[in-house]
Amino acid sequence: MHLQFRDVTLEDKQWIDPLLRMGPRASLEYNFTTAYVWRNSYCHQIAHMDDYFLLRANPGKPAYMFPAGQGPLEPVIRALADDANALGHPLIFNTMLPDTRETLETLFPGKFVFESCRDGADYIYDTQALATLKGKQYSSKRNHINRFLENHPEWRYEVIGEDNFEDVRKMNHLWCIQNGCAEDLAISNEYCAVESAIRHYDALGLSGGLIRTEAGVVAFSIGDPLNEDTFLVHFEKAFSDVQGAYQMINQQFVQHNCMQYSFINREEDAGVKGLRNAKLSYHPVRLVDKYLATLKEPL
């Protein structure tokens, strides 16, 4: 079967979400918002085959998400291999979870080489731990929050909505400038992804919150559910020169928006040392291991 990949649109959420619910659903990639808001940065294109949702990134050097859905999988894998071959490249899956790796190896023994991708591992946290910050391991977080409360006694938390969309946009723009988006493509891409999330906030079913002080908005966070027990945080921004702003938005967002979920997925660190240290400092209960799978020879 010849697959017809095309650009992703908001209307695709209606048929993609049910297929995502069929599994796998453990990582950030298996989420419509992820596919949509990063569509321009990674040149996402999508296809529909039987009861499977297919996603391809960077058609010039294609990499594929392992199919999401249910039903016979072998013909879908073969169709993806044909698609990659037609583009002059081997089939590469850039999102392999431990169970999907096992499935692929069972279907095609010895046909793929697997490479661990630590930089892409998702960080999973206990919701109650992030909400309460109890225990010695969180003492530094509580200290930063206390400094914030002392310095900004009139702070408040606001749910993100139509009334403050523009304030979030302004902060996103300032944060981007302060962090060198003109010279850093990754930061520029994230700026665009946040803009897309705000522009289509309601249609995407997003949930967000911000911290406002006497100086204006100093932090915000945006996400949506990944599955029944896990909430996925797509974006968290704070001004680094406002002591405690990051710790405040982290805790307040969980308390206000995520308490009905057992776990929080705070995405990957992309191999950025400072980001990795920050994510580890919140003591994840586990990492979602991911692998790169490359087809060694034609199927």
mmCIF file of C-alpha atoms in Angstrom:
data_model
loop_
_atom_site.group_PDB
_atom_site.id
_atom_site.type_symbol
_atom_site.label_atom_id
_atom_site.label_comp_id
_atom_site.label_asym_id
_atom_site.label_seq_id
_atom_site.Cartn_x
_atom_site.Cartn_y
_atom_site.Cartn_z
ATOM 1 C CA MET A 1 0.000 0.000 0.000
ATOM 2 C CA HIS A 2 1.273 3.453 -0.929
ATOM 3 C CA LEU A 3 0.919 5.818 2.009
ATOM 4 C CA GLN A 4 -0.285 9.368 1.457
ATOM 5 C CA PHE A 5 1.422 11.615 4.004
ATOM 6 C CA ARG A 6 0.157 15.182 4.381
ATOM 7 C CA ASP A 7 0.379 18.128 6.751
ATOM 8 C CA VAL A 8 -1.446 17.863 10.074
ATOM 9 C CA THR A 9 -4.457 20.117 10.721
ATOM 10 C CA LEU A 10 -6.568 20.863 13.792
ATOM 11 C CA GLU A 11 -9.437 18.870 12.295
ATOM 12 C CA ASP A 12 -7.286 15.732 12.421
ATOM 13 C CA LYS A 13 -7.597 15.691 16.222
ATOM 14 C CA GLN A 14 -11.050 14.093 15.846
ATOM 15 C CA TRP A 15 -9.725 10.857 14.332
ATOM 16 C CA ILE A 16 -6.199 10.853 15.783
ATOM 17 C CA ASP A 17 -7.192 11.042 19.469
ATOM 18 C CA PRO A 18 -9.201 7.770 19.388
ATOM 19 C CA LEU A 19 -6.271 5.968 17.744
ATOM 20 C CA LEU A 20 -3.841 7.399 20.298
ATOM 21 C CA ARG A 21 -6.068 6.037 23.057
ATOM 22 C CA MET A 22 -5.560 2.535 21.619
ATOM 23 C CA GLY A 23 -1.846 2.759 22.478
ATOM 24 C CA PRO A 24 1.009 3.065 23.011
ATOM 25 C CA ARG A 25 0.478 6.085 25.278
ATOM 26 C CA ALA A 26 3.450 6.296 27.598
ATOM 27 C CA SER A 27 5.493 9.103 26.016
ATOM 28 C CA LEU A 28 5.063 12.698 24.916
ATOM 29 C CA GLU A 29 5.054 11.780 21.225
ATOM 30 C CA TYR A 30 1.713 9.987 21.558
ATOM 31 C CA ASN A 31 -0.233 13.189 22.016
ATOM 32 C CA PHE A 32 -2.012 15.283 19.395
ATOM 33 C CA THR A 33 -0.841 18.605 20.825
ATOM 34 C CA THR A 34 2.781 17.480 20.480
ATOM 35 C CA ALA A 35 2.245 16.565 16.845
ATOM 36 C CA TYR A 36 0.423 19.798 16.079
ATOM 37 C CA VAL A 37 2.331 22.576 17.841
ATOM 38 C CA TRP A 38 5.723 21.226 16.696
ATOM 39 C CA ARG A 39 4.500 20.545 13.147
ATOM 40 C CA ASN A 40 6.510 23.353 11.542
ATOM 41 C CA SER A 41 9.676 22.853 13.568
ATOM 42 C CA TYR A 42 9.963 19.173 12.638
ATOM 43 C CA CYS A 43 8.006 19.161 9.370
ATOM 44 C CA HIS A 44 5.455 16.724 10.765
ATOM 45 C CA GLN A 45 3.286 14.911 8.251
ATOM 46 C CA ILE A 46 0.627 12.333 8.999
ATOM 47 C CA ALA A 47 -1.090 9.367 7.372
ATOM 48 C CA HIS A 48 -3.915 6.991 8.252
ATOM 49 C CA MET A 49 -3.680 3.263 7.504
ATOM 50 C CA ASP A 50 -6.342 0.875 8.772
ATOM 51 C CA ASP A 51 -6.665 1.575 12.522
ATOM 52 C CA TYR A 52 -3.254 3.227 12.835
ATOM 53 C CA PHE A 53 -2.102 6.825 13.075
ATOM 54 C CA LEU A 54 1.251 7.375 11.363
ATOM 55 C CA LEU A 55 3.564 10.349 11.764
ATOM 56 C CA ARG A 56 6.647 11.215 9.730
ATOM 57 C CA ALA A 57 9.154 13.964 10.545
ATOM 58 C CA ASN A 58 11.678 15.684 8.259
ATOM 59 C CA PRO A 59 10.785 14.142 4.870
ATOM 60 C CA GLY A 60 14.266 15.005 3.551
ATOM 61 C CA LYS A 61 15.724 12.566 6.063
ATOM 62 C CA PRO A 62 12.605 10.826 7.346
ATOM 63 C CA ALA A 63 12.089 9.450 10.836
ATOM 64 C CA TYR A 64 8.814 7.895 11.940
ATOM 65 C CA MET A 65 6.880 7.543 15.153
ATOM 66 C CA PHE A 66 6.066 3.921 15.882
ATOM 67 C CA PRO A 67 2.420 3.481 14.757
ATOM 68 C CA ALA A 68 -0.346 4.277 17.231
ATOM 69 C CA GLY A 69 -3.523 2.211 17.093
ATOM 70 C CA GLN A 70 -4.488 -1.435 16.946
ATOM 71 C CA GLY A 71 -4.823 -4.316 14.524
ATOM 72 C CA PRO A 72 -2.403 -6.206 12.245
ATOM 73 C CA LEU A 73 0.888 -4.341 12.452
ATOM 74 C CA GLU A 74 3.157 -6.099 9.956
ATOM 75 C CA PRO A 75 1.576 -4.587 6.809
ATOM 76 C CA VAL A 76 1.792 -1.119 8.377
ATOM 77 C CA ILE A 77 5.518 -1.517 9.098
ATOM 78 C CA ARG A 78 6.094 -2.750 5.534
ATOM 79 C CA ALA A 79 4.209 0.254 4.136
ATOM 80 C CA LEU A 80 6.379 2.602 6.206
ATOM 81 C CA ALA A 81 9.518 0.841 4.989
ATOM 82 C CA ASP A 82 8.343 1.321 1.401
ATOM 83 C CA ASP A 83 7.652 5.001 2.076
ATOM 84 C CA ALA A 84 11.136 5.555 3.506
ATOM 85 C CA ASN A 85 12.717 3.625 0.651
ATOM 86 C CA ALA A 86 10.867 5.781 -1.884
ATOM 87 C CA LEU A 87 12.502 8.801 -0.222
ATOM 88 C CA GLY A 88 15.905 7.150 -0.514
ATOM 89 C CA HIS A 89 16.383 6.255 3.148
ATOM 90 C CA PRO A 90 16.059 3.245 5.438
ATOM 91 C CA LEU A 91 13.100 3.054 7.785
ATOM 92 C CA ILE A 92 13.948 4.755 11.093
ATOM 93 C CA PHE A 93 11.662 4.833 14.122
ATOM 94 C CA ASN A 94 12.639 7.695 16.419
ATOM 95 C CA THR A 95 10.180 6.768 19.167
ATOM 96 C CA MET A 96 10.566 3.174 20.323
ATOM 97 C CA LEU A 97 9.395 2.293 23.822
ATOM 98 C CA PRO A 98 10.467 -0.950 25.508
ATOM 99 C CA ASP A 99 7.215 -2.747 24.659
ATOM 100 C CA THR A 100 7.103 -1.521 21.060
ATOM 101 C CA ARG A 101 10.745 -2.507 20.648
ATOM 102 C CA GLU A 102 9.805 -6.014 21.713
ATOM 103 C CA THR A 103 6.853 -6.026 19.321
ATOM 104 C CA LEU A 104 9.014 -4.913 16.386
ATOM 105 C CA GLU A 105 11.726 -7.471 17.141
ATOM 106 C CA THR A 106 9.092 -10.225 17.330
ATOM 107 C CA LEU A 107 7.610 -9.249 13.954
ATOM 108 C CA PHE A 108 10.960 -8.783 12.208
ATOM 109 C CA PRO A 109 13.669 -10.692 14.122
ATOM 110 C CA GLY A 110 17.124 -9.265 13.568
ATOM 111 C CA LYS A 111 15.968 -6.772 10.922
ATOM 112 C CA PHE A 112 16.382 -3.637 13.045
ATOM 113 C CA VAL A 113 19.288 -2.273 15.040
ATOM 114 C CA PHE A 114 18.293 -0.517 18.266
ATOM 115 C CA GLU A 115 20.084 2.404 19.904
ATOM 116 C CA SER A 116 19.235 3.773 23.341
ATOM 117 C CA CYS A 117 18.169 7.433 23.303
ATOM 118 C CA ARG A 118 18.735 8.790 26.822
ATOM 119 C CA ASP A 119 18.339 12.394 25.660
ATOM 120 C CA GLY A 120 14.758 11.642 24.644
ATOM 121 C CA ALA A 121 13.643 9.886 27.832
ATOM 122 C CA ASP A 122 10.539 11.388 29.453
ATOM 123 C CA TYR A 123 10.647 12.308 33.145
ATOM 124 C CA ILE A 124 7.718 10.973 35.198
ATOM 125 C CA TYR A 125 6.912 12.423 38.633
ATOM 126 C CA ASP A 126 4.523 11.605 41.446
ATOM 127 C CA THR A 127 1.812 14.270 41.477
ATOM 128 C CA GLN A 128 1.525 14.441 45.261
ATOM 129 C CA ALA A 129 5.294 14.868 45.619
ATOM 130 C CA LEU A 130 5.337 17.864 43.254
ATOM 131 C CA ALA A 131 2.274 19.384 44.889
ATOM 132 C CA THR A 132 3.529 19.172 48.480
ATOM 133 C CA LEU A 133 7.358 19.229 48.096
ATOM 134 C CA LYS A 134 7.598 17.367 51.386
ATOM 135 C CA GLY A 135 10.859 15.880 52.635
ATOM 136 C CA LYS A 136 14.497 16.782 52.858
ATOM 137 C CA GLN A 137 15.096 16.190 49.155
ATOM 138 C CA TYR A 138 12.845 19.164 48.325
ATOM 139 C CA SER A 139 14.204 21.588 50.925
ATOM 140 C CA SER A 140 15.955 23.771 48.334
ATOM 141 C CA LYS A 141 12.715 24.018 46.324
ATOM 142 C CA ARG A 142 10.822 25.160 49.404
ATOM 143 C CA ASN A 143 13.553 27.718 50.165
ATOM 144 C CA HIS A 144 13.227 29.235 46.689
ATOM 145 C CA ILE A 145 9.456 29.393 47.074
ATOM 146 C CA ASN A 146 9.786 31.106 50.445
ATOM 147 C CA ARG A 147 12.082 33.752 48.915
ATOM 148 C CA PHE A 148 9.526 34.315 46.164
ATOM 149 C CA LEU A 149 6.718 34.738 48.701
ATOM 150 C CA GLU A 150 8.789 37.216 50.718
ATOM 151 C CA ASN A 151 9.712 39.277 47.656
ATOM 152 C CA HIS A 152 6.264 39.209 46.025
ATOM 153 C CA PRO A 153 3.586 39.180 48.754
ATOM 154 C CA GLU A 154 0.861 40.250 46.305
ATOM 155 C CA TRP A 155 1.486 37.466 43.782
ATOM 156 C CA ARG A 156 -1.417 35.498 42.385
ATOM 157 C CA TYR A 157 -2.063 32.402 40.282
ATOM 158 C CA GLU A 158 -4.365 32.703 37.262
ATOM 159 C CA VAL A 159 -5.826 30.024 35.045
ATOM 160 C CA ILE A 160 -4.827 30.728 31.448
ATOM 161 C CA GLY A 161 -7.732 31.717 29.231
ATOM 162 C CA GLU A 162 -8.951 34.329 26.783
ATOM 163 C CA ASP A 163 -8.577 37.133 29.338
ATOM 164 C CA ASN A 164 -4.823 36.662 29.706
ATOM 165 C CA PHE A 165 -3.698 35.017 26.443
ATOM 166 C CA GLU A 166 -2.011 38.245 25.404
ATOM 167 C CA ASP A 167 -0.077 38.436 28.677
ATOM 168 C CA VAL A 168 1.253 34.912 28.075
ATOM 169 C CA ARG A 169 2.255 35.870 24.538
ATOM 170 C CA LYS A 170 4.130 38.922 25.803
ATOM 171 C CA MET A 171 6.006 36.905 28.396
ATOM 172 C CA ASN A 172 6.829 34.194 25.842
ATOM 173 C CA HIS A 173 8.264 36.892 23.567
ATOM 174 C CA LEU A 174 10.354 38.469 26.326
ATOM 175 C CA TRP A 175 11.575 35.073 27.538
ATOM 176 C CA CYS A 176 12.595 34.214 23.986
ATOM 177 C CA ILE A 177 14.596 37.432 23.590
ATOM 178 C CA GLN A 178 16.286 37.060 26.973
ATOM 179 C CA ASN A 179 17.327 33.501 26.177
ATOM 180 C CA GLY A 180 18.797 34.265 22.761
ATOM 181 C CA CYS A 181 16.208 32.886 20.375
ATOM 182 C CA ALA A 182 17.728 34.897 17.525
ATOM 183 C CA GLU A 183 20.863 32.751 17.762
ATOM 184 C CA ASP A 184 19.354 29.485 19.062
ATOM 185 C CA LEU A 185 17.080 27.572 16.688
ATOM 186 C CA ALA A 186 15.763 25.282 19.438
ATOM 187 C CA ILE A 187 14.579 28.242 21.526
ATOM 188 C CA SER A 188 13.101 29.913 18.455
ATOM 189 C CA ASN A 189 11.215 26.714 17.594
ATOM 190 C CA GLU A 190 9.873 26.471 21.130
ATOM 191 C CA TYR A 191 8.704 30.091 20.958
ATOM 192 C CA CYS A 192 6.723 29.217 17.816
ATOM 193 C CA ALA A 193 5.302 26.087 19.444
ATOM 194 C CA VAL A 194 4.046 28.118 22.422
ATOM 195 C CA GLU A 195 2.511 30.650 20.052
ATOM 196 C CA SER A 196 0.693 27.847 18.245
ATOM 197 C CA ALA A 197 -0.521 26.416 21.546
ATOM 198 C CA ILE A 198 -1.966 29.776 22.638
ATOM 199 C CA ARG A 199 -3.493 30.476 19.232
ATOM 200 C CA HIS A 200 -5.348 27.140 19.254
ATOM 201 C CA TYR A 201 -5.605 26.726 23.026
ATOM 202 C CA ASP A 202 -9.279 25.800 23.282
ATOM 203 C CA ALA A 203 -9.361 23.628 20.166
ATOM 204 C CA LEU A 204 -6.413 21.630 21.487
ATOM 205 C CA GLY A 205 -8.068 21.212 24.885
ATOM 206 C CA LEU A 206 -5.138 22.696 26.766
ATOM 207 C CA SER A 207 -4.920 23.628 30.433
ATOM 208 C CA GLY A 208 -2.587 26.277 31.781
ATOM 209 C CA GLY A 209 -1.741 28.648 34.553
ATOM 210 C CA LEU A 210 0.436 31.686 35.196
ATOM 211 C CA ILE A 211 2.066 33.512 38.084
ATOM 212 C CA ARG A 212 1.502 37.276 38.205
ATOM 213 C CA THR A 213 3.406 39.708 40.422
ATOM 214 C CA GLU A 214 3.511 43.496 40.705
ATOM 215 C CA ALA A 215 5.780 43.440 37.631
ATOM 216 C CA GLY A 216 3.402 41.364 35.510
ATOM 217 C CA VAL A 217 3.481 37.728 34.405
ATOM 218 C CA VAL A 218 6.716 36.042 35.503
ATOM 219 C CA ALA A 219 5.927 32.381 34.782
ATOM 220 C CA PHE A 220 3.448 30.142 33.000
ATOM 221 C CA SER A 221 2.834 26.459 32.352
ATOM 222 C CA ILE A 222 0.687 24.675 29.728
ATOM 223 C CA GLY A 223 -0.241 21.032 29.217
ATOM 224 C CA ASP A 224 -2.948 18.434 28.622
ATOM 225 C CA PRO A 225 -3.662 14.821 29.604
ATOM 226 C CA LEU A 226 -1.429 12.122 28.106
ATOM 227 C CA ASN A 227 -3.584 9.251 29.323
ATOM 228 C CA GLU A 228 -5.971 8.395 32.170
ATOM 229 C CA ASP A 229 -3.378 8.667 34.952
ATOM 230 C CA THR A 230 -0.712 11.008 33.531
ATOM 231 C CA PHE A 231 -0.770 14.742 32.766
ATOM 232 C CA LEU A 232 1.721 15.999 30.169
ATOM 233 C CA VAL A 233 3.385 19.397 30.742
ATOM 234 C CA HIS A 234 4.308 20.786 27.322
ATOM 235 C CA PHE A 235 5.713 24.160 28.346
ATOM 236 C CA GLU A 236 7.001 25.749 31.519
ATOM 237 C CA LYS A 237 8.542 29.214 31.386
ATOM 238 C CA ALA A 238 9.772 31.573 34.072
ATOM 239 C CA PHE A 239 12.118 34.525 34.218
ATOM 240 C CA SER A 240 15.384 33.260 35.677
ATOM 241 C CA ASP A 241 16.071 36.581 37.421
ATOM 242 C CA VAL A 242 12.916 36.197 39.533
ATOM 243 C CA GLN A 243 14.029 33.951 42.375
ATOM 244 C CA GLY A 244 11.602 31.100 42.964
ATOM 245 C CA ALA A 245 9.487 31.744 39.868
ATOM 246 C CA TYR A 246 10.225 28.339 38.354
ATOM 247 C CA GLN A 247 9.580 26.533 41.624
ATOM 248 C CA MET A 248 6.350 28.466 42.153
ATOM 249 C CA ILE A 249 4.844 27.742 38.727
ATOM 250 C CA ASN A 250 5.871 24.101 38.967
ATOM 251 C CA GLN A 251 4.096 23.599 42.279
ATOM 252 C CA GLN A 252 1.110 25.894 41.678
ATOM 253 C CA PHE A 253 0.331 24.413 38.265
ATOM 254 C CA VAL A 254 0.279 20.904 39.704
ATOM 255 C CA GLN A 255 -1.905 21.999 42.636
ATOM 256 C CA HIS A 256 -4.427 23.819 40.444
ATOM 257 C CA ASN A 257 -4.487 21.774 37.245
ATOM 258 C CA CYS A 258 -3.179 18.247 37.772
ATOM 259 C CA MET A 259 -4.379 16.772 41.058
ATOM 260 C CA GLN A 260 -6.797 14.326 39.409
ATOM 261 C CA TYR A 261 -3.810 12.570 37.800
ATOM 262 C CA SER A 262 -1.390 10.221 39.583
ATOM 263 C CA PHE A 263 1.646 11.213 37.560
ATOM 264 C CA ILE A 264 3.146 14.209 35.754
ATOM 265 C CA ASN A 265 5.140 13.773 32.543
ATOM 266 C CA ARG A 266 7.540 16.706 32.193
ATOM 267 C CA GLU A 267 8.958 15.574 28.840
ATOM 268 C CA GLU A 268 12.627 15.061 27.982
ATOM 269 C CA ASP A 269 15.810 17.059 28.543
ATOM 270 C CA ALA A 270 17.083 16.876 24.934
ATOM 271 C CA GLY A 271 20.582 16.309 26.276
ATOM 272 C CA VAL A 272 20.818 19.838 27.714
ATOM 273 C CA LYS A 273 22.922 19.540 30.885
ATOM 274 C CA GLY A 274 21.224 22.321 32.845
ATOM 275 C CA LEU A 275 17.765 21.054 31.954
ATOM 276 C CA ARG A 276 18.737 17.497 32.888
ATOM 277 C CA ASN A 277 19.998 18.629 36.281
ATOM 278 C CA ALA A 278 16.817 20.625 36.879
ATOM 279 C CA LYS A 279 14.569 17.686 35.996
ATOM 280 C CA LEU A 280 16.572 15.252 38.104
ATOM 281 C CA SER A 281 16.434 17.657 41.059
ATOM 282 C CA TYR A 282 12.684 17.047 41.256
ATOM 283 C CA HIS A 283 13.299 13.299 41.763
ATOM 284 C CA PRO A 284 11.349 11.528 39.028
ATOM 285 C CA VAL A 285 9.811 8.195 39.972
ATOM 286 C CA ARG A 286 10.948 6.803 36.618
ATOM 287 C CA LEU A 287 12.148 7.660 33.131
ATOM 288 C CA VAL A 288 10.374 6.521 29.973
ATOM 289 C CA ASP A 289 13.148 4.777 28.065
ATOM 290 C CA LYS A 290 13.219 5.331 24.320
ATOM 291 C CA TYR A 291 15.164 3.800 21.456
ATOM 292 C CA LEU A 292 16.035 4.607 17.870
ATOM 293 C CA ALA A 293 15.322 1.686 15.531
ATOM 294 C CA THR A 294 16.941 1.526 12.090
ATOM 295 C CA LEU A 295 16.096 -1.054 9.431
ATOM 296 C CA LYS A 296 19.321 -2.833 8.459
ATOM 297 C CA GLU A 297 18.144 -4.227 5.109
ATOM 298 C CA PRO A 298 14.976 -4.183 3.014
ATOM 299 C CA LEU A 299 12.091 -6.222 4.407
#
